[in-house]
Amino acid sequence: MLGSRMIRIVAQCGLALVLVAATTACRGGAPRRADAANDDVLFIGDSIFALSFDIEENLEAQFATTFRSYTASGARLSASGVAPSVRSQFTSAERANPNSTVVVMNGGGNDLLFPVLMSDPQRCLTVSPTAPLSATCTTLLNTVSMDLTNFLGTLRQGGVTDVIYLGYYFTKNASGGGLTGNTPLGRLRQAVDFSAMALAQACSRVQTATFRCTFLDTRSAILPADIVADGVHPNPSGSRKLSNLIAPRLQPLL
Amino acid sequence: MSRSFLTPFLAGLVCGAALAGVASMLLQEPAAPLDAPQVAAQAEGVRRLSAQEVLAELAQAQAPAAEPTAPAPVDASTEQPDGVVEQEPEGPPTSMVITTALLMEAQQRAERVRDALENLPGGEDAPIAYQLEAYQKALTDNLGNLPLPDGADKKDLILEAFLWTDSVQKQFANMNPASRQNELNFVRRELGYTDAEVKELAQRDAAREARWQNGSAYTKERHRAAANLEGEALQKELVRLREKYFADEASTIAAEERDGFFRYESPRIYGRN
């Protein structure tokens, strides 16, 4: 009897592993679309795009075209890992075709989330949604912001003229906050706020007369109902909202 | 405690936390124990149980049992503060009790790893190799079977957690660049990086070091200019310095400084930035 229960536990844990793998896996390094009807536009980023590809597909349907896409689940901004980093996605895309001038992207979310999942050494989880962030966490987020600044400089030098950066929204209390009051991902609110500020600044600081970076703040648009049960990724309504935020910025560039 | 009381008690205690535990497991969030027993105990005025106690008592209670006793009724949904209603995961309640206890134990193990990192033996005085050994032991003892993403991510995360430790960074800061690089290479090899990966990362370290050396030189000149000049003369000198040190990035550095952000005065995390 206990044995069959243990099998069930293993099955449940196995499901957890499968879901975790699904959020970090990539497609063997192959881009979703290296060559597109519109090669001017390149998508790079993490699983907010790549878990479902709904955002790209919505935009492709709306504009009746296809765009290049190298987004990969599990991608961090610059650091290596299982998935190609956002920086290496751009390098791969440039190697295949160096002529894209518009980049739609995100990046940096996993640089915050993964350490939180690995014992939170920077203490980015706050004790309550309004408690101040630790100094170490602000250092981490400033480091990620500087990584983004440096990367945007690379895009500028690579001939990109316009970047649309999709900011991160508040993660959802996926763990049943009614019991504990402050469940883990709800306690990332302060970190997400600080991150939004730091990443938006990175975007604005690299602008020149010939290089524009638009930061899309998604925090007020995406509600808990727009996020799937893992507390992180957008469901179809969330992806639709994110597509709708990108579309008016992308349209004039097509 | 009799079995007839214990099983519904445990079920009532932990099933309410099942959603929290399972979702937390899915997200691999080991850093913040949900402390569900404490919450439930407070609410019900009963004694607090650790995850290990839950497991032990459950095993004892189930040993002679052929069929599980029906669990205490629990609300099928949990409303979050934001009004979103989360459905509890499906499955036999008794297995959820066991699962949740296991998950809480996993979270407690992760907590112990963080405690180990924050209290590395010897502080800033012990050799990094010795501290790394203590960290590895804590990992083996506590996270040996914790499901983390396979492959390089796991290795990177383990490395980064170590590199973000205050005492380790203070030691790096007191080393000359060559010694520091040797230590970084050693730590990476010990954590499973191949020679090729160590070499590639060392090249990145060298690029970062050059960037910081350049930034430090700029910062010194900037402070000197600020001490000796003011007004338009100071601004002209700062423009000149930024162009001298940062070339194409000068406008970006100027924008950061307008926001009051001085990147080369922010904390250095050796091996990371």
Coordinates of N, CA, C and O in Angstrom, one line a residue, chain B residues 77-168:
Chain B
S77 N -10.7 24.8 -2.5 CA -9.9 25.9 -3.1 C -9.4 26.8 -2.1 O -9.8 26.8 -1.0
T78 N -8.4 27.5 -2.5 CA -7.8 28.5 -1.6 C -7.8 29.9 -2.2 O -7.3 30.0 -3.3
E79 N -8.4 30.8 -1.6 CA -8.4 32.1 -2.2 C -7.2 32.9 -1.8 O -6.9 33.0 -0.6
Q80 N -6.5 33.5 -2.8 CA -5.4 34.3 -2.5 C -5.8 35.7 -2.2 O -6.9 36.1 -2.5
P81 N -4.8 36.5 -1.6 CA -5.2 37.9 -1.3 C -5.6 38.7 -2.5 O -6.4 39.6 -2.4
D82 N -5.1 38.3 -3.7 CA -5.5 39.1 -4.8 C -6.9 38.6 -5.4 O -7.3 39.1 -6.5
G83 N -7.5 37.7 -4.8 CA -8.8 37.3 -5.2 C -8.8 36.1 -6.1 O -9.9 35.6 -6.5
V84 N -7.6 35.7 -6.5 CA -7.6 34.6 -7.5 C -7.8 33.3 -6.7 O -7.2 33.0 -5.7
V85 N -8.6 32.5 -7.2 CA -8.9 31.2 -6.5 C -8.1 30.1 -7.2 O -8.1 29.9 -8.4
E86 N -7.3 29.4 -6.4 CA -6.4 28.3 -6.9 C -7.1 27.0 -6.5 O -7.4 26.8 -5.4
Q87 N -7.2 26.1 -7.5 CA -7.8 24.8 -7.2 C -6.7 23.9 -6.6 O -5.5 24.0 -7.0
E88 N -7.0 23.1 -5.6 CA -6.0 22.2 -5.1 C -5.7 21.1 -6.1 O -6.6 20.8 -6.9
P89 N -4.5 20.6 -6.1 CA -4.2 19.6 -7.1 C -5.0 18.3 -6.8 O -5.3 18.1 -5.6
E90 N -5.3 17.6 -7.8 CA -6.0 16.4 -7.6 C -5.1 15.3 -7.1 O -3.9 15.3 -7.3
G91 N -5.7 14.2 -6.5 CA -4.9 13.1 -6.1 C -5.3 12.7 -4.7 O -6.0 13.4 -4.0
P92 N -5.0 11.5 -4.4 CA -5.4 11.0 -3.0 C -4.8 11.8 -1.9 O -3.6 12.2 -1.9
P93 N -5.7 12.2 -1.0 CA -5.2 13.1 0.0 C -4.0 12.6 0.8 O -3.1 13.3 1.2
T94 N -4.0 11.3 1.1 CA -2.9 10.8 1.9 C -1.6 10.9 1.2 O -0.6 11.3 1.8
S95 N -1.6 10.7 -0.1 CA -0.3 10.9 -0.8 C 0.1 12.3 -0.8 O 1.3 12.7 -0.8
M96 N -0.9 13.2 -0.8 CA -0.6 14.7 -0.7 C 0.1 15.0 0.6 O 0.9 15.8 0.7
V97 N -0.4 14.3 1.7 CA 0.2 14.5 3.0 C 1.7 14.2 2.9 O 2.6 14.9 3.3
I98 N 2.0 13.0 2.4 CA 3.4 12.6 2.3 C 4.2 13.5 1.4 O 5.3 14.0 1.7
T99 N 3.6 13.8 0.2 CA 4.3 14.7 -0.7 C 4.6 16.0 -0.1 O 5.7 16.5 -0.2
T100 N 3.6 16.6 0.6 CA 3.8 17.9 1.2 C 4.9 17.9 2.2 O 5.8 18.8 2.3
A101 N 4.9 16.8 3.0 CA 5.9 16.7 4.1 C 7.3 16.6 3.4 O 8.3 17.2 3.9
L102 N 7.4 15.8 2.3 CA 8.7 15.7 1.7 C 9.1 17.0 1.1 O 10.3 17.4 1.1
L103 N 8.1 17.8 0.6 CA 8.5 19.0 -0.1 C 9.0 20.0 1.0 O 9.9 20.8 0.8
M104 N 8.3 20.0 2.2 CA 8.7 20.9 3.2 C 10.1 20.6 3.7 O 10.9 21.4 4.0
E105 N 10.4 19.3 3.7 CA 11.7 18.8 4.1 C 12.7 19.3 3.1 O 13.8 19.8 3.5
A106 N 12.4 19.3 1.8 CA 13.3 19.8 0.8 C 13.6 21.2 0.9 O 14.7 21.7 0.8
Q107 N 12.5 22.0 1.3 CA 12.7 23.4 1.5 C 13.7 23.7 2.7 O 14.5 24.5 2.7
Q108 N 13.5 22.9 3.8 CA 14.3 23.0 4.9 C 15.8 22.7 4.6 O 16.7 23.4 5.1
R109 N 16.0 21.7 3.7 CA 17.3 21.4 3.3 C 18.0 22.6 2.6 O 19.1 22.9 2.8
A110 N 17.2 23.2 1.7 CA 17.7 24.3 0.9 C 18.1 25.5 1.9 O 19.1 26.1 1.7
E111 N 17.3 25.7 2.9 CA 17.6 26.7 3.9 C 18.9 26.4 4.6 O 19.7 27.3 4.8
R112 N 19.2 25.1 4.8 CA 20.4 24.7 5.5 C 21.6 25.0 4.6 O 22.7 25.4 5.1
V113 N 21.4 24.9 3.3 CA 22.5 25.2 2.4 C 22.8 26.7 2.4 O 23.9 27.2 2.5
R114 N 21.7 27.5 2.4 CA 21.9 29.0 2.5 C 22.6 29.3 3.8 O 23.5 30.2 3.9
D115 N 22.2 28.7 4.9 CA 22.8 29.0 6.2 C 24.3 28.6 6.1 O 25.1 29.3 6.6
A116 N 24.6 27.5 5.4 CA 26.0 27.1 5.3 C 26.8 28.1 4.5 O 27.9 28.5 4.9
L117 N 26.2 28.7 3.5 CA 26.9 29.7 2.7 C 27.1 31.0 3.5 O 28.1 31.6 3.4
E118 N 26.1 31.3 4.3 CA 26.2 32.6 5.1 C 27.2 32.4 6.3 O 27.5 33.4 6.9
N119 N 27.5 31.2 6.6 CA 28.4 30.9 7.8 C 29.5 30.0 7.4 O 29.8 29.0 8.1
L120 N 30.2 30.3 6.3 CA 31.3 29.5 5.8 C 32.4 29.5 6.9 O 32.7 30.5 7.5
P121 N 33.0 28.4 7.1 CA 34.0 28.3 8.3 C 35.2 29.2 8.0 O 35.7 29.3 6.9
G122 N 35.5 29.9 9.1 CA 36.7 30.7 9.0 C 36.5 32.1 8.5 O 37.4 32.9 8.5
G123 N 35.3 32.4 8.0 CA 35.0 33.8 7.5 C 36.0 34.2 6.4 O 36.1 33.4 5.5
E124 N 36.6 35.3 6.6 CA 37.5 35.8 5.6 C 38.9 35.3 5.7 O 39.7 35.6 4.9
D125 N 39.1 34.5 6.7 CA 40.5 34.1 7.0 C 40.8 32.7 6.5 O 42.0 32.3 6.3
A126 N 39.8 31.9 6.3 CA 40.0 30.5 5.9 C 40.3 30.4 4.4 O 39.8 31.2 3.6
P127 N 41.1 29.4 3.9 CA 41.3 29.3 2.5 C 40.0 29.0 1.8 O 39.1 28.3 2.3
I128 N 39.9 29.6 0.6 CA 38.7 29.4 -0.2 C 38.4 27.9 -0.5 O 37.2 27.5 -0.5
A129 N 39.5 27.2 -0.7 CA 39.3 25.7 -1.0 C 38.6 25.0 0.2 O 37.7 24.2 0.0
Y130 N 38.9 25.4 1.4 CA 38.3 24.9 2.6 C 36.9 25.2 2.7 O 36.0 24.4 3.0
Q131 N 36.6 26.5 2.4 CA 35.2 27.0 2.4 C 34.4 26.3 1.3 O 33.2 25.9 1.5
L132 N 35.0 26.1 0.2 CA 34.3 25.4 -0.9 C 33.9 24.0 -0.5 O 32.8 23.5 -0.8
E133 N 34.8 23.4 0.2 CA 34.6 22.0 0.7 C 33.4 21.9 1.6 O 32.5 21.0 1.5
A134 N 33.3 22.9 2.5 CA 32.2 23.0 3.4 C 30.9 23.2 2.6 O 29.8 22.6 3.0
Y135 N 30.9 24.1 1.6 CA 29.7 24.3 0.8 C 29.3 23.1 0.1 O 28.1 22.7 0.0
Q136 N 30.3 22.4 -0.5 CA 30.0 21.1 -1.2 C 29.4 20.1 -0.3 O 28.5 19.3 -0.7
K137 N 29.9 20.0 0.9 CA 29.4 19.1 1.9 C 27.9 19.4 2.2 O 27.0 18.5 2.2
A138 N 27.6 20.7 2.3 CA 26.3 21.1 2.6 C 25.4 20.8 1.4 O 24.2 20.4 1.6
L139 N 25.9 20.9 0.2 CA 25.1 20.6 -1.0 C 24.8 19.1 -1.0 O 23.7 18.7 -1.2
T140 N 25.9 18.3 -0.8 CA 25.7 16.9 -0.8 C 24.7 16.4 0.3 O 23.9 15.6 0.0
D141 N 24.9 16.9 1.5 CA 24.1 16.5 2.6 C 22.6 16.9 2.4 O 21.7 16.1 2.9
N142 N 22.4 18.0 1.8 CA 21.0 18.6 1.8 C 20.3 18.6 0.5 O 19.1 18.5 0.4
L143 N 21.1 18.8 -0.6 CA 20.5 19.0 -1.9 C 20.9 17.9 -2.9 O 20.6 18.0 -4.1
G144 N 21.4 16.8 -2.3 CA 21.9 15.7 -3.2 C 20.8 15.2 -4.2 O 21.1 14.9 -5.3
N145 N 19.6 15.1 -3.7 CA 18.5 14.6 -4.6 C 17.5 15.7 -4.9 O 16.3 15.4 -5.3
L146 N 17.8 17.0 -4.6 CA 16.8 18.0 -5.0 C 16.7 18.2 -6.5 O 17.7 18.3 -7.1
P147 N 15.5 18.1 -7.0 CA 15.4 18.2 -8.5 C 15.6 19.6 -8.9 O 14.8 20.5 -8.8
L148 N 16.8 19.8 -9.5 CA 17.1 21.1 -10.1 C 17.3 20.8 -11.6 O 17.5 19.7 -12.1
P149 N 17.2 21.9 -12.4 CA 17.5 21.7 -13.9 C 18.8 21.0 -14.1 O 19.8 21.3 -13.5
D150 N 18.8 20.0 -15.0 CA 20.0 19.3 -15.3 C 21.0 20.2 -16.0 O 20.6 21.2 -16.6
G151 N 22.2 19.8 -16.0 CA 23.2 20.4 -16.9 C 23.8 21.6 -16.4 O 23.9 21.8 -15.2
A152 N 24.2 22.5 -17.3 CA 25.1 23.6 -17.0 C 24.4 24.6 -16.0 O 25.0 25.2 -15.2
D153 N 23.1 24.7 -16.2 CA 22.4 25.7 -15.3 C 22.6 25.4 -13.8 O 22.9 26.2 -13.0
K154 N 22.5 24.1 -13.5 CA 22.7 23.7 -12.1 C 24.1 24.0 -11.6 O 24.2 24.6 -10.6
K155 N 25.0 23.7 -12.5 CA 26.4 24.0 -12.1 C 26.6 25.5 -12.0 O 27.3 26.0 -11.0
D156 N 26.1 26.3 -12.9 CA 26.2 27.7 -12.8 C 25.6 28.3 -11.6 O 26.1 29.2 -10.9
L157 N 24.4 27.8 -11.3 CA 23.7 28.3 -10.1 C 24.4 28.0 -8.8 O 24.5 28.8 -7.9
I158 N 25.0 26.8 -8.7 CA 25.8 26.4 -7.6 C 27.0 27.3 -7.4 O 27.3 27.8 -6.4
L159 N 27.7 27.5 -8.6 CA 28.8 28.4 -8.6 C 28.5 29.8 -8.1 O 29.1 30.4 -7.3
E160 N 27.4 30.3 -8.7 CA 27.1 31.7 -8.5 C 26.7 31.9 -7.0 O 27.0 32.9 -6.4
A161 N 26.0 30.9 -6.5 CA 25.6 31.1 -5.0 C 26.8 31.2 -4.2 O 26.9 32.0 -3.2
F162 N 27.9 30.5 -4.5 CA 29.1 30.5 -3.8 C 29.8 31.9 -4.0 O 30.3 32.5 -3.1
L163 N 29.8 32.3 -5.3 CA 30.6 33.5 -5.6 C 29.9 34.8 -4.9 O 30.6 35.8 -4.7
W164 N 28.6 34.7 -4.7 CA 27.9 35.8 -4.1 C 28.1 35.9 -2.6 O 27.5 36.8 -1.9
T165 N 28.9 35.0 -2.0 CA 29.1 35.0 -0.6 C 30.1 36.1 -0.2 O 31.1 36.3 -0.8
D166 N 29.7 36.9 0.8 CA 30.5 38.0 1.3 C 32.0 37.6 1.6 O 32.9 38.3 1.1
S167 N 32.1 36.6 2.4 CA 33.5 36.3 2.8 C 34.4 35.9 1.6 O 35.6 36.2 1.5
V168 N 33.8 35.2 0.6 CA 34.5 34.8 -0.6 C 34.9 36.0 -1.4 O 36.1 36.2 -1.8

